[in-house]
Amino acid sequence: MSVGTERRTGRRIVSAWFPRLASDRALRTRPVEGPFALTLQVGNANRLHCLNHAAERAGLERGMPVSDARAFCPGLQTRIADPAGDTRFLHALRRWATRYCPWVGIEGEDGLVMDITGVAHLFGDEPLLLADLRQRLARAGFGVRLGLADTRGAAWALARFGEGEAPPGRMAEALAPLPVAALRLEPATATALQRLGLRTVGDLTATARAPLTRRFGPEVMMRLDQALGRQPEQVTPLSDPPHYGVRMTLPEPIGLQDDVMAGLARLLERLCAKLQAQEAGARMFRLTLRRVDQDAQEVELRLARPLREAARILPLFARGVGEVEAGFGIDQLRLAAVQVEPLPVQQVSSVPQGRSDQLGDLITRIGTRIGLENVQRFLPADSHIPERAFLIAPAAWSEPGGPWASPRPRPLRLFPPEAIGGTGPRPPARFRWRRMALETGRATGPERIAPEWWMSDEAWRSGLRDYWQVETRQGRRLWLFYTPQNPGWFVQGEFP
């Protein structure tokens, strides 16, 4: 085969382009009469992102500042664009398009590519398949432009620059009148080719390849060869995300807790096998029990750590299953992993190690009774202020902190400062605290702590604090401080 000939691949590719995907999606739920556009903040300017037919007929274009657009079209109605939502919807369209063929991929931000090789006869022929696709999308409120060819590049070009069909083996003829931008070239490259007089694909095909390659690099010829079938280009379908759900339909209704737990054990084995295959673990399970009267009850299990061991998970369901009202019987069980997290496989060592997962199981058991949020732990915080030297966090969503670093000993018990009688910068020899008469036996200090000026705290309005460790003759070991800027003595903690 010579370089100048195009190759017959035997494949048939459909490119579906949605030129107004964002605006069509927005108008499905809230229709608007007249010019309409979605806006997007670009830099410091609010610009038009996607327009409907009426706005385009009024002379508006994408990228135009909204203020200029309203000057041209005072009746323009706008909403804020949602690019993330548009992407999710395009993926939903991809899943829907698998009704026509299994090989469906995403083409940019507003298009789909479908390999319909060998499936067109299921819909009659290729024109009937395209007509059915276009009709269903139009009924849903979406405008689409379709291109059909032997290659992905040719189908893309026909969908965006000349909607139509390229007969098998005749891509060069169908693409010849299209502009060079139809070859998926960079805008700067397409502009440079047009300045050289190469305005159409036919002009580019008739030009010597070597000078173009030397000037523009291999991209131009590669895109041309892909469109004409001289170089292969695959359609890679996106795989659906794994579905972590299993179900069991029973031939006879059950009502005993032991029977439900036995069925749940089978479901857990299947679901945990899926989790292990994806190297994932579940943080939250939902068990749905359907009764024969079509009512359903749910049992949720929230775990302190992601798990995928069925033997450890099953006993944790016992409390929730025991509270289920079976009614006239349960005929279906469905188990789903609602919240999934990565859980890589770990190397198993022959050296015996402590069961660190036992703490997670204990937190889960307590959490099923009082709620996981109520099982909390203390974590060290980076602050020299005694009241801010720790954090309280849910144990299920936090890890134990590092060692508690403190330049000086700190009391085990801290409480809000309680005033006592005393004068001068040294601890009083005798004072009363909580109706007790105490006498100072030994005092160690002072340790001066300054307030954190960048944080507002009413308790530290008195300024500096000089802390003392005071051992009383009555056996109390207290933590006192003196405020030199606003003289006064206070007790804030007690040592064991």
mmCIF file of N, CA and C in Angstrom, residues 184-296:
data_model
loop_
_atom_site.group_PDB
_atom_site.id
_atom_site.type_symbol
_atom_site.label_atom_id
_atom_site.label_comp_id
_atom_site.label_asym_id
_atom_site.label_seq_id
_atom_site.Cartn_x
_atom_site.Cartn_y
_atom_site.Cartn_z
ATOM 1 N N ARG A 184 -8.444 18.282 14.028
ATOM 2 C CA ARG A 184 -8.139 18.352 15.464
ATOM 3 C C ARG A 184 -6.752 18.941 15.715
ATOM 4 N N LEU A 185 -6.431 19.988 14.964
ATOM 5 C CA LEU A 185 -5.156 20.668 15.120
ATOM 6 C C LEU A 185 -5.292 21.808 16.115
ATOM 7 N N GLU A 186 -4.168 22.239 16.653
ATOM 8 C CA GLU A 186 -4.162 23.401 17.532
ATOM 9 C C GLU A 186 -4.564 24.641 16.739
ATOM 10 N N PRO A 187 -5.280 25.588 17.367
ATOM 11 C CA PRO A 187 -5.714 26.786 16.630
ATOM 12 C C PRO A 187 -4.561 27.530 15.963
ATOM 13 N N ALA A 188 -3.413 27.635 16.644
ATOM 14 C CA ALA A 188 -2.281 28.341 16.047
ATOM 15 C C ALA A 188 -1.775 27.618 14.806
ATOM 16 N N THR A 189 -1.746 26.285 14.836
ATOM 17 C CA THR A 189 -1.296 25.515 13.672
ATOM 18 C C THR A 189 -2.276 25.660 12.517
ATOM 19 N N ALA A 190 -3.576 25.599 12.799
ATOM 20 C CA ALA A 190 -4.575 25.760 11.739
ATOM 21 C C ALA A 190 -4.483 27.142 11.109
ATOM 22 N N THR A 191 -4.260 28.180 11.915
ATOM 23 C CA THR A 191 -4.133 29.535 11.373
ATOM 24 C C THR A 191 -2.892 29.657 10.489
ATOM 25 N N ALA A 192 -1.787 29.056 10.911
ATOM 26 C CA ALA A 192 -0.559 29.111 10.116
ATOM 27 C C ALA A 192 -0.730 28.395 8.781
ATOM 28 N N LEU A 193 -1.437 27.272 8.775
ATOM 29 C CA LEU A 193 -1.678 26.564 7.516
ATOM 30 C C LEU A 193 -2.540 27.392 6.586
ATOM 31 N N GLN A 194 -3.543 28.066 7.108
ATOM 32 C CA GLN A 194 -4.402 28.897 6.274
ATOM 33 C C GLN A 194 -3.628 30.063 5.675
ATOM 34 N N ARG A 195 -2.667 30.619 6.411
ATOM 35 C CA ARG A 195 -1.858 31.705 5.873
ATOM 36 C C ARG A 195 -0.974 31.234 4.725
ATOM 37 N N LEU A 196 -0.660 29.936 4.705
ATOM 38 C CA LEU A 196 0.117 29.372 3.600
ATOM 39 C C LEU A 196 -0.757 28.997 2.417
ATOM 40 N N GLY A 197 -2.044 29.211 2.516
ATOM 41 C CA GLY A 197 -2.963 28.867 1.438
ATOM 42 C C GLY A 197 -3.545 27.484 1.540
ATOM 43 N N LEU A 198 -3.234 26.757 2.606
ATOM 44 C CA LEU A 198 -3.775 25.410 2.808
ATOM 45 C C LEU A 198 -5.016 25.530 3.687
ATOM 46 N N ARG A 199 -6.140 25.774 3.047
ATOM 47 C CA ARG A 199 -7.362 26.075 3.798
ATOM 48 C C ARG A 199 -8.220 24.853 4.048
ATOM 49 N N THR A 200 -8.174 23.877 3.193
ATOM 50 C CA THR A 200 -9.023 22.700 3.336
ATOM 51 C C THR A 200 -8.172 21.451 3.493
ATOM 52 N N VAL A 201 -8.831 20.362 3.909
ATOM 53 C CA VAL A 201 -8.138 19.083 4.043
ATOM 54 C C VAL A 201 -7.657 18.601 2.684
ATOM 55 N N GLY A 202 -8.440 18.888 1.626
ATOM 56 C CA GLY A 202 -8.007 18.502 0.288
ATOM 57 C C GLY A 202 -6.724 19.201 -0.117
ATOM 58 N N ASP A 203 -6.595 20.493 0.214
ATOM 59 C CA ASP A 203 -5.341 21.193 -0.074
ATOM 60 C C ASP A 203 -4.177 20.565 0.669
ATOM 61 N N LEU A 204 -4.410 20.171 1.905
ATOM 62 C CA LEU A 204 -3.338 19.576 2.704
ATOM 63 C C LEU A 204 -2.942 18.206 2.172
ATOM 64 N N THR A 205 -3.919 17.426 1.698
ATOM 65 C CA THR A 205 -3.627 16.099 1.164
ATOM 66 C C THR A 205 -2.779 16.182 -0.102
ATOM 67 N N ALA A 206 -3.011 17.216 -0.923
ATOM 68 C CA ALA A 206 -2.287 17.345 -2.187
ATOM 69 C C ALA A 206 -0.915 17.978 -2.023
ATOM 70 N N THR A 207 -0.524 18.357 -0.827
ATOM 71 C CA THR A 207 0.762 19.023 -0.591
ATOM 72 C C THR A 207 1.808 17.998 -0.182
ATOM 73 N N ALA A 208 3.048 18.260 -0.559
ATOM 74 C CA ALA A 208 4.150 17.373 -0.168
ATOM 75 C C ALA A 208 4.254 17.292 1.351
ATOM 76 N N ARG A 209 4.511 16.114 1.851
ATOM 77 C CA ARG A 209 4.506 15.887 3.277
ATOM 78 C C ARG A 209 5.782 16.381 3.966
ATOM 79 N N ALA A 210 6.908 16.206 3.319
ATOM 80 C CA ALA A 210 8.186 16.518 3.970
ATOM 81 C C ALA A 210 8.303 17.978 4.384
ATOM 82 N N PRO A 211 7.992 18.956 3.511
ATOM 83 C CA PRO A 211 8.108 20.352 3.960
ATOM 84 C C PRO A 211 7.184 20.684 5.122
ATOM 85 N N LEU A 212 5.963 20.117 5.108
ATOM 86 C CA LEU A 212 5.035 20.385 6.214
ATOM 87 C C LEU A 212 5.541 19.781 7.519
ATOM 88 N N THR A 213 6.140 18.604 7.424
ATOM 89 C CA THR A 213 6.667 17.975 8.635
ATOM 90 C C THR A 213 7.827 18.763 9.204
ATOM 91 N N ARG A 214 8.700 19.278 8.315
ATOM 92 C CA ARG A 214 9.831 20.065 8.797
ATOM 93 C C ARG A 214 9.379 21.353 9.459
ATOM 94 N N ARG A 215 8.303 21.942 8.960
ATOM 95 C CA ARG A 215 7.870 23.237 9.489
ATOM 96 C C ARG A 215 6.965 23.104 10.705
ATOM 97 N N PHE A 216 6.049 22.135 10.692
ATOM 98 C CA PHE A 216 5.039 22.053 11.759
ATOM 99 C C PHE A 216 5.230 20.847 12.667
ATOM 100 N N GLY A 217 6.212 20.010 12.373
ATOM 101 C CA GLY A 217 6.388 18.822 13.183
ATOM 102 C C GLY A 217 5.496 17.695 12.713
ATOM 103 N N PRO A 218 5.520 16.562 13.419
ATOM 104 C CA PRO A 218 4.769 15.383 12.945
ATOM 105 C C PRO A 218 3.270 15.430 13.232
ATOM 106 N N GLU A 219 2.795 16.404 14.015
ATOM 107 C CA GLU A 219 1.387 16.374 14.439
ATOM 108 C C GLU A 219 0.440 16.505 13.257
ATOM 109 N N VAL A 220 0.729 17.395 12.307
ATOM 110 C CA VAL A 220 -0.193 17.644 11.194
ATOM 111 C C VAL A 220 -0.388 16.382 10.375
ATOM 112 N N MET A 221 0.691 15.742 9.987
ATOM 113 C CA MET A 221 0.581 14.535 9.172
ATOM 114 C C MET A 221 -0.016 13.372 9.960
ATOM 115 N N MET A 222 0.282 13.315 11.270
ATOM 116 C CA MET A 222 -0.303 12.254 12.077
ATOM 117 C C MET A 222 -1.817 12.386 12.133
ATOM 118 N N ARG A 223 -2.331 13.611 12.347
ATOM 119 C CA ARG A 223 -3.777 13.817 12.389
ATOM 120 C C ARG A 223 -4.410 13.516 11.037
ATOM 121 N N LEU A 224 -3.730 13.875 9.951
ATOM 122 C CA LEU A 224 -4.263 13.566 8.618
ATOM 123 C C LEU A 224 -4.310 12.065 8.388
ATOM 124 N N ASP A 225 -3.257 11.356 8.766
ATOM 125 C CA ASP A 225 -3.230 9.908 8.576
ATOM 126 C C ASP A 225 -4.269 9.215 9.448
ATOM 127 N N GLN A 226 -4.488 9.715 10.667
ATOM 128 C CA GLN A 226 -5.523 9.125 11.513
ATOM 129 C C GLN A 226 -6.905 9.313 10.914
ATOM 130 N N ALA A 227 -7.163 10.489 10.357
ATOM 131 C CA ALA A 227 -8.476 10.744 9.759
ATOM 132 C C ALA A 227 -8.700 9.886 8.525
ATOM 133 N N LEU A 228 -7.647 9.627 7.755
ATOM 134 C CA LEU A 228 -7.778 8.843 6.521
ATOM 135 C C LEU A 228 -7.587 7.352 6.757
ATOM 136 N N GLY A 229 -7.307 6.933 7.970
ATOM 137 C CA GLY A 229 -7.170 5.517 8.260
ATOM 138 C C GLY A 229 -5.808 4.954 8.009
ATOM 139 N N ARG A 230 -4.816 5.794 7.789
ATOM 140 C CA ARG A 230 -3.460 5.292 7.569
ATOM 141 C C ARG A 230 -2.758 4.948 8.876
ATOM 142 N N GLN A 231 -3.184 5.570 9.959
ATOM 143 C CA GLN A 231 -2.684 5.223 11.287
ATOM 144 C C GLN A 231 -3.867 4.845 12.166
ATOM 145 N N PRO A 232 -3.721 3.789 12.953
ATOM 146 C CA PRO A 232 -4.861 3.355 13.780
ATOM 147 C C PRO A 232 -5.094 4.306 14.949
ATOM 148 N N GLU A 233 -6.332 4.406 15.351
ATOM 149 C CA GLU A 233 -6.731 5.198 16.522
ATOM 150 C C GLU A 233 -7.893 4.484 17.176
ATOM 151 N N GLN A 234 -7.688 4.038 18.376
ATOM 152 C CA GLN A 234 -8.666 3.201 19.042
ATOM 153 C C GLN A 234 -9.736 4.036 19.748
ATOM 154 N N VAL A 235 -10.889 3.423 19.938
ATOM 155 C CA VAL A 235 -11.954 3.975 20.765
ATOM 156 C C VAL A 235 -11.919 3.222 22.090
ATOM 157 N N THR A 236 -11.514 3.909 23.141
ATOM 158 C CA THR A 236 -11.372 3.277 24.454
ATOM 159 C C THR A 236 -12.589 3.611 25.305
ATOM 160 N N PRO A 237 -13.437 2.647 25.573
ATOM 161 C CA PRO A 237 -14.614 2.950 26.395
ATOM 162 C C PRO A 237 -14.231 3.153 27.845
ATOM 163 N N LEU A 238 -14.995 4.015 28.511
ATOM 164 C CA LEU A 238 -14.787 4.219 29.942
ATOM 165 C C LEU A 238 -15.470 3.103 30.713
ATOM 166 N N SER A 239 -14.771 2.592 31.684
ATOM 167 C CA SER A 239 -15.359 1.540 32.510
ATOM 168 C C SER A 239 -16.242 2.161 33.582
ATOM 169 N N ASP A 240 -17.360 1.518 33.837
ATOM 170 C CA ASP A 240 -18.257 1.990 34.887
ATOM 171 C C ASP A 240 -17.607 1.780 36.252
ATOM 172 N N PRO A 241 -17.865 2.677 37.187
ATOM 173 C CA PRO A 241 -17.301 2.489 38.530
ATOM 174 C C PRO A 241 -17.833 1.208 39.145
ATOM 175 N N PRO A 242 -17.031 0.560 39.983
ATOM 176 C CA PRO A 242 -17.485 -0.698 40.601
ATOM 177 C C PRO A 242 -18.717 -0.474 41.463
ATOM 178 N N HIS A 243 -19.618 -1.436 41.394
ATOM 179 C CA HIS A 243 -20.859 -1.367 42.169
ATOM 180 C C HIS A 243 -20.735 -2.303 43.366
ATOM 181 N N TYR A 244 -20.741 -1.707 44.536
ATOM 182 C CA TYR A 244 -20.583 -2.479 45.761
ATOM 183 C C TYR A 244 -21.952 -2.761 46.355
ATOM 184 N N GLY A 245 -22.660 -3.673 45.752
ATOM 185 C CA GLY A 245 -23.980 -4.053 46.242
ATOM 186 C C GLY A 245 -24.307 -5.474 45.817
ATOM 187 N N VAL A 246 -24.883 -6.240 46.716
ATOM 188 C CA VAL A 246 -25.305 -7.617 46.433
ATOM 189 C C VAL A 246 -26.697 -7.806 47.034
ATOM 190 N N ARG A 247 -27.413 -8.766 46.464
ATOM 191 C CA ARG A 247 -28.757 -9.029 46.973
ATOM 192 C C ARG A 247 -29.036 -10.525 46.935
ATOM 193 N N MET A 248 -30.055 -10.909 47.702
ATOM 194 C CA MET A 248 -30.481 -12.305 47.766
ATOM 195 C C MET A 248 -31.996 -12.328 47.888
ATOM 196 N N THR A 249 -32.656 -13.013 46.955
ATOM 197 C CA THR A 249 -34.111 -13.190 46.992
ATOM 198 C C THR A 249 -34.408 -14.594 47.497
ATOM 199 N N LEU A 250 -35.235 -14.676 48.499
ATOM 200 C CA LEU A 250 -35.490 -15.948 49.185
ATOM 201 C C LEU A 250 -36.744 -16.611 48.628
ATOM 202 N N PRO A 251 -36.712 -17.929 48.460
ATOM 203 C CA PRO A 251 -37.926 -18.626 47.973
ATOM 204 C C PRO A 251 -39.042 -18.628 49.006
ATOM 205 N N GLU A 252 -38.699 -18.611 50.278
ATOM 206 C CA GLU A 252 -39.684 -18.595 51.354
ATOM 207 C C GLU A 252 -39.318 -17.492 52.339
ATOM 208 N N PRO A 253 -40.302 -16.762 52.864
ATOM 209 C CA PRO A 253 -40.001 -15.692 53.818
ATOM 210 C C PRO A 253 -39.367 -16.237 55.087
ATOM 211 N N ILE A 254 -38.514 -15.416 55.680
ATOM 212 C CA ILE A 254 -37.883 -15.771 56.946
ATOM 213 C C ILE A 254 -38.202 -14.682 57.951
ATOM 214 N N GLY A 255 -38.068 -15.017 59.237
ATOM 215 C CA GLY A 255 -38.364 -14.040 60.275
ATOM 216 C C GLY A 255 -37.469 -14.128 61.478
ATOM 217 N N LEU A 256 -36.694 -15.207 61.612
ATOM 218 C CA LEU A 256 -35.826 -15.368 62.765
ATOM 219 C C LEU A 256 -34.522 -14.605 62.559
ATOM 220 N N GLN A 257 -33.983 -14.092 63.657
ATOM 221 C CA GLN A 257 -32.735 -13.344 63.575
ATOM 222 C C GLN A 257 -31.597 -14.224 63.077
ATOM 223 N N ASP A 258 -31.542 -15.481 63.499
ATOM 224 C CA ASP A 258 -30.472 -16.370 63.060
ATOM 225 C C ASP A 258 -30.533 -16.590 61.552
ATOM 226 N N ASP A 259 -31.749 -16.678 60.996
ATOM 227 C CA ASP A 259 -31.867 -16.863 59.550
ATOM 228 C C ASP A 259 -31.388 -15.623 58.798
ATOM 229 N N VAL A 260 -31.744 -14.442 59.316
ATOM 230 C CA VAL A 260 -31.292 -13.212 58.664
ATOM 231 C C VAL A 260 -29.777 -13.106 58.735
ATOM 232 N N MET A 261 -29.181 -13.433 59.862
ATOM 233 C CA MET A 261 -27.733 -13.370 59.992
ATOM 234 C C MET A 261 -27.048 -14.382 59.084
ATOM 235 N N ALA A 262 -27.667 -15.544 58.876
ATOM 236 C CA ALA A 262 -27.085 -16.524 57.964
ATOM 237 C C ALA A 262 -27.093 -16.013 56.523
ATOM 238 N N GLY A 263 -28.214 -15.397 56.112
ATOM 239 C CA GLY A 263 -28.247 -14.811 54.776
ATOM 240 C C GLY A 263 -27.278 -13.644 54.647
ATOM 241 N N LEU A 264 -27.174 -12.853 55.704
ATOM 242 C CA LEU A 264 -26.244 -11.731 55.681
ATOM 243 C C LEU A 264 -24.800 -12.215 55.560
ATOM 244 N N ALA A 265 -24.467 -13.332 56.183
ATOM 245 C CA ALA A 265 -23.115 -13.869 56.085
ATOM 246 C C ALA A 265 -22.769 -14.201 54.639
ATOM 247 N N ARG A 266 -23.706 -14.761 53.888
ATOM 248 C CA ARG A 266 -23.454 -15.067 52.475
ATOM 249 C C ARG A 266 -23.263 -13.788 51.670
ATOM 250 N N LEU A 267 -24.082 -12.791 51.944
ATOM 251 C CA LEU A 267 -23.941 -11.530 51.215
ATOM 252 C C LEU A 267 -22.611 -10.854 51.530
ATOM 253 N N LEU A 268 -22.193 -10.915 52.793
ATOM 254 C CA LEU A 268 -20.930 -10.292 53.173
ATOM 255 C C LEU A 268 -19.753 -10.948 52.460
ATOM 256 N N GLU A 269 -19.779 -12.267 52.314
ATOM 257 C CA GLU A 269 -18.695 -12.946 51.615
ATOM 258 C C GLU A 269 -18.582 -12.461 50.167
ATOM 259 N N ARG A 270 -19.707 -12.314 49.493
ATOM 260 C CA ARG A 270 -19.682 -11.850 48.106
ATOM 261 C C ARG A 270 -19.242 -10.397 48.012
ATOM 262 N N LEU A 271 -19.765 -9.559 48.912
ATOM 263 C CA LEU A 271 -19.425 -8.142 48.860
ATOM 264 C C LEU A 271 -17.963 -7.914 49.237
ATOM 265 N N CYS A 272 -17.476 -8.614 50.238
ATOM 266 C CA CYS A 272 -16.069 -8.442 50.633
ATOM 267 C C CYS A 272 -15.123 -8.939 49.553
ATOM 268 N N ALA A 273 -15.552 -9.924 48.775
ATOM 269 C CA ALA A 273 -14.729 -10.360 47.649
ATOM 270 C C ALA A 273 -14.601 -9.245 46.612
ATOM 271 N N LYS A 274 -15.682 -8.504 46.362
ATOM 272 C CA LYS A 274 -15.620 -7.362 45.446
ATOM 273 C C LYS A 274 -14.698 -6.283 45.994
ATOM 274 N N LEU A 275 -14.812 -6.016 47.285
ATOM 275 C CA LEU A 275 -13.963 -4.997 47.888
ATOM 276 C C LEU A 275 -12.491 -5.391 47.811
ATOM 277 N N GLN A 276 -12.198 -6.656 48.043
ATOM 278 C CA GLN A 276 -10.817 -7.094 47.996
ATOM 279 C C GLN A 276 -10.261 -7.017 46.583
ATOM 280 N N ALA A 277 -11.090 -7.320 45.577
ATOM 281 C CA ALA A 277 -10.630 -7.238 44.195
ATOM 282 C C ALA A 277 -10.272 -5.809 43.812
ATOM 283 N N GLN A 278 -10.944 -4.820 44.411
ATOM 284 C CA GLN A 278 -10.667 -3.413 44.130
ATOM 285 C C GLN A 278 -9.722 -2.786 45.146
ATOM 286 N N GLU A 279 -9.196 -3.581 46.074
ATOM 287 C CA GLU A 279 -8.316 -3.084 47.136
ATOM 288 C C GLU A 279 -8.973 -1.915 47.857
ATOM 289 N N ALA A 280 -10.204 -2.153 48.284
ATOM 290 C CA ALA A 280 -10.983 -1.127 48.975
ATOM 291 C C ALA A 280 -11.580 -1.720 50.238
ATOM 292 N N GLY A 281 -11.977 -0.849 51.139
ATOM 293 C CA GLY A 281 -12.662 -1.229 52.360
ATOM 294 C C GLY A 281 -13.854 -0.331 52.585
ATOM 295 N N ALA A 282 -14.833 -0.821 53.291
ATOM 296 C CA ALA A 282 -16.075 -0.082 53.505
ATOM 297 C C ALA A 282 -16.081 0.535 54.893
ATOM 298 N N ARG A 283 -16.528 1.779 54.940
ATOM 299 C CA ARG A 283 -16.718 2.482 56.217
ATOM 300 C C ARG A 283 -18.165 2.407 56.677
ATOM 301 N N MET A 284 -19.069 2.183 55.731
ATOM 302 C CA MET A 284 -20.484 2.194 56.072
ATOM 303 C C MET A 284 -21.211 1.178 55.207
ATOM 304 N N PHE A 285 -21.994 0.315 55.838
ATOM 305 C CA PHE A 285 -22.822 -0.678 55.156
ATOM 306 C C PHE A 285 -24.293 -0.338 55.387
ATOM 307 N N ARG A 286 -25.109 -0.715 54.401
ATOM 308 C CA ARG A 286 -26.552 -0.570 54.561
ATOM 309 C C ARG A 286 -27.220 -1.883 54.149
ATOM 310 N N LEU A 287 -27.903 -2.481 55.089
ATOM 311 C CA LEU A 287 -28.637 -3.718 54.855
ATOM 312 C C LEU A 287 -30.119 -3.387 54.723
ATOM 313 N N THR A 288 -30.699 -3.718 53.582
ATOM 314 C CA THR A 288 -32.120 -3.459 53.324
ATOM 315 C C THR A 288 -32.861 -4.782 53.350
ATOM 316 N N LEU A 289 -33.871 -4.877 54.195
ATOM 317 C CA LEU A 289 -34.681 -6.086 54.359
ATOM 318 C C LEU A 289 -36.081 -5.807 53.829
ATOM 319 N N ARG A 290 -36.437 -6.477 52.740
ATOM 320 C CA ARG A 290 -37.771 -6.278 52.163
ATOM 321 C C ARG A 290 -38.712 -7.341 52.683
ATOM 322 N N ARG A 291 -39.845 -6.860 53.210
ATOM 323 C CA ARG A 291 -40.838 -7.778 53.763
ATOM 324 C C ARG A 291 -41.845 -8.174 52.689
ATOM 325 N N VAL A 292 -42.626 -9.197 52.982
ATOM 326 C CA VAL A 292 -43.600 -9.687 51.997
ATOM 327 C C VAL A 292 -44.711 -8.677 51.767
ATOM 328 N N ASP A 293 -44.932 -7.737 52.691
ATOM 329 C CA ASP A 293 -45.945 -6.701 52.494
ATOM 330 C C ASP A 293 -45.378 -5.497 51.742
ATOM 331 N N GLN A 294 -44.201 -5.672 51.078
ATOM 332 C CA GLN A 294 -43.522 -4.662 50.266
ATOM 333 C C GLN A 294 -42.951 -3.505 51.080
ATOM 334 N N ASP A 295 -43.042 -3.590 52.390
ATOM 335 C CA ASP A 295 -42.364 -2.615 53.230
ATOM 336 C C ASP A 295 -40.899 -3.025 53.382
ATOM 337 N N ALA A 296 -40.038 -2.082 53.660
ATOM 338 C CA ALA A 296 -38.606 -2.373 53.773
ATOM 339 C C ALA A 296 -38.058 -1.691 55.013
#
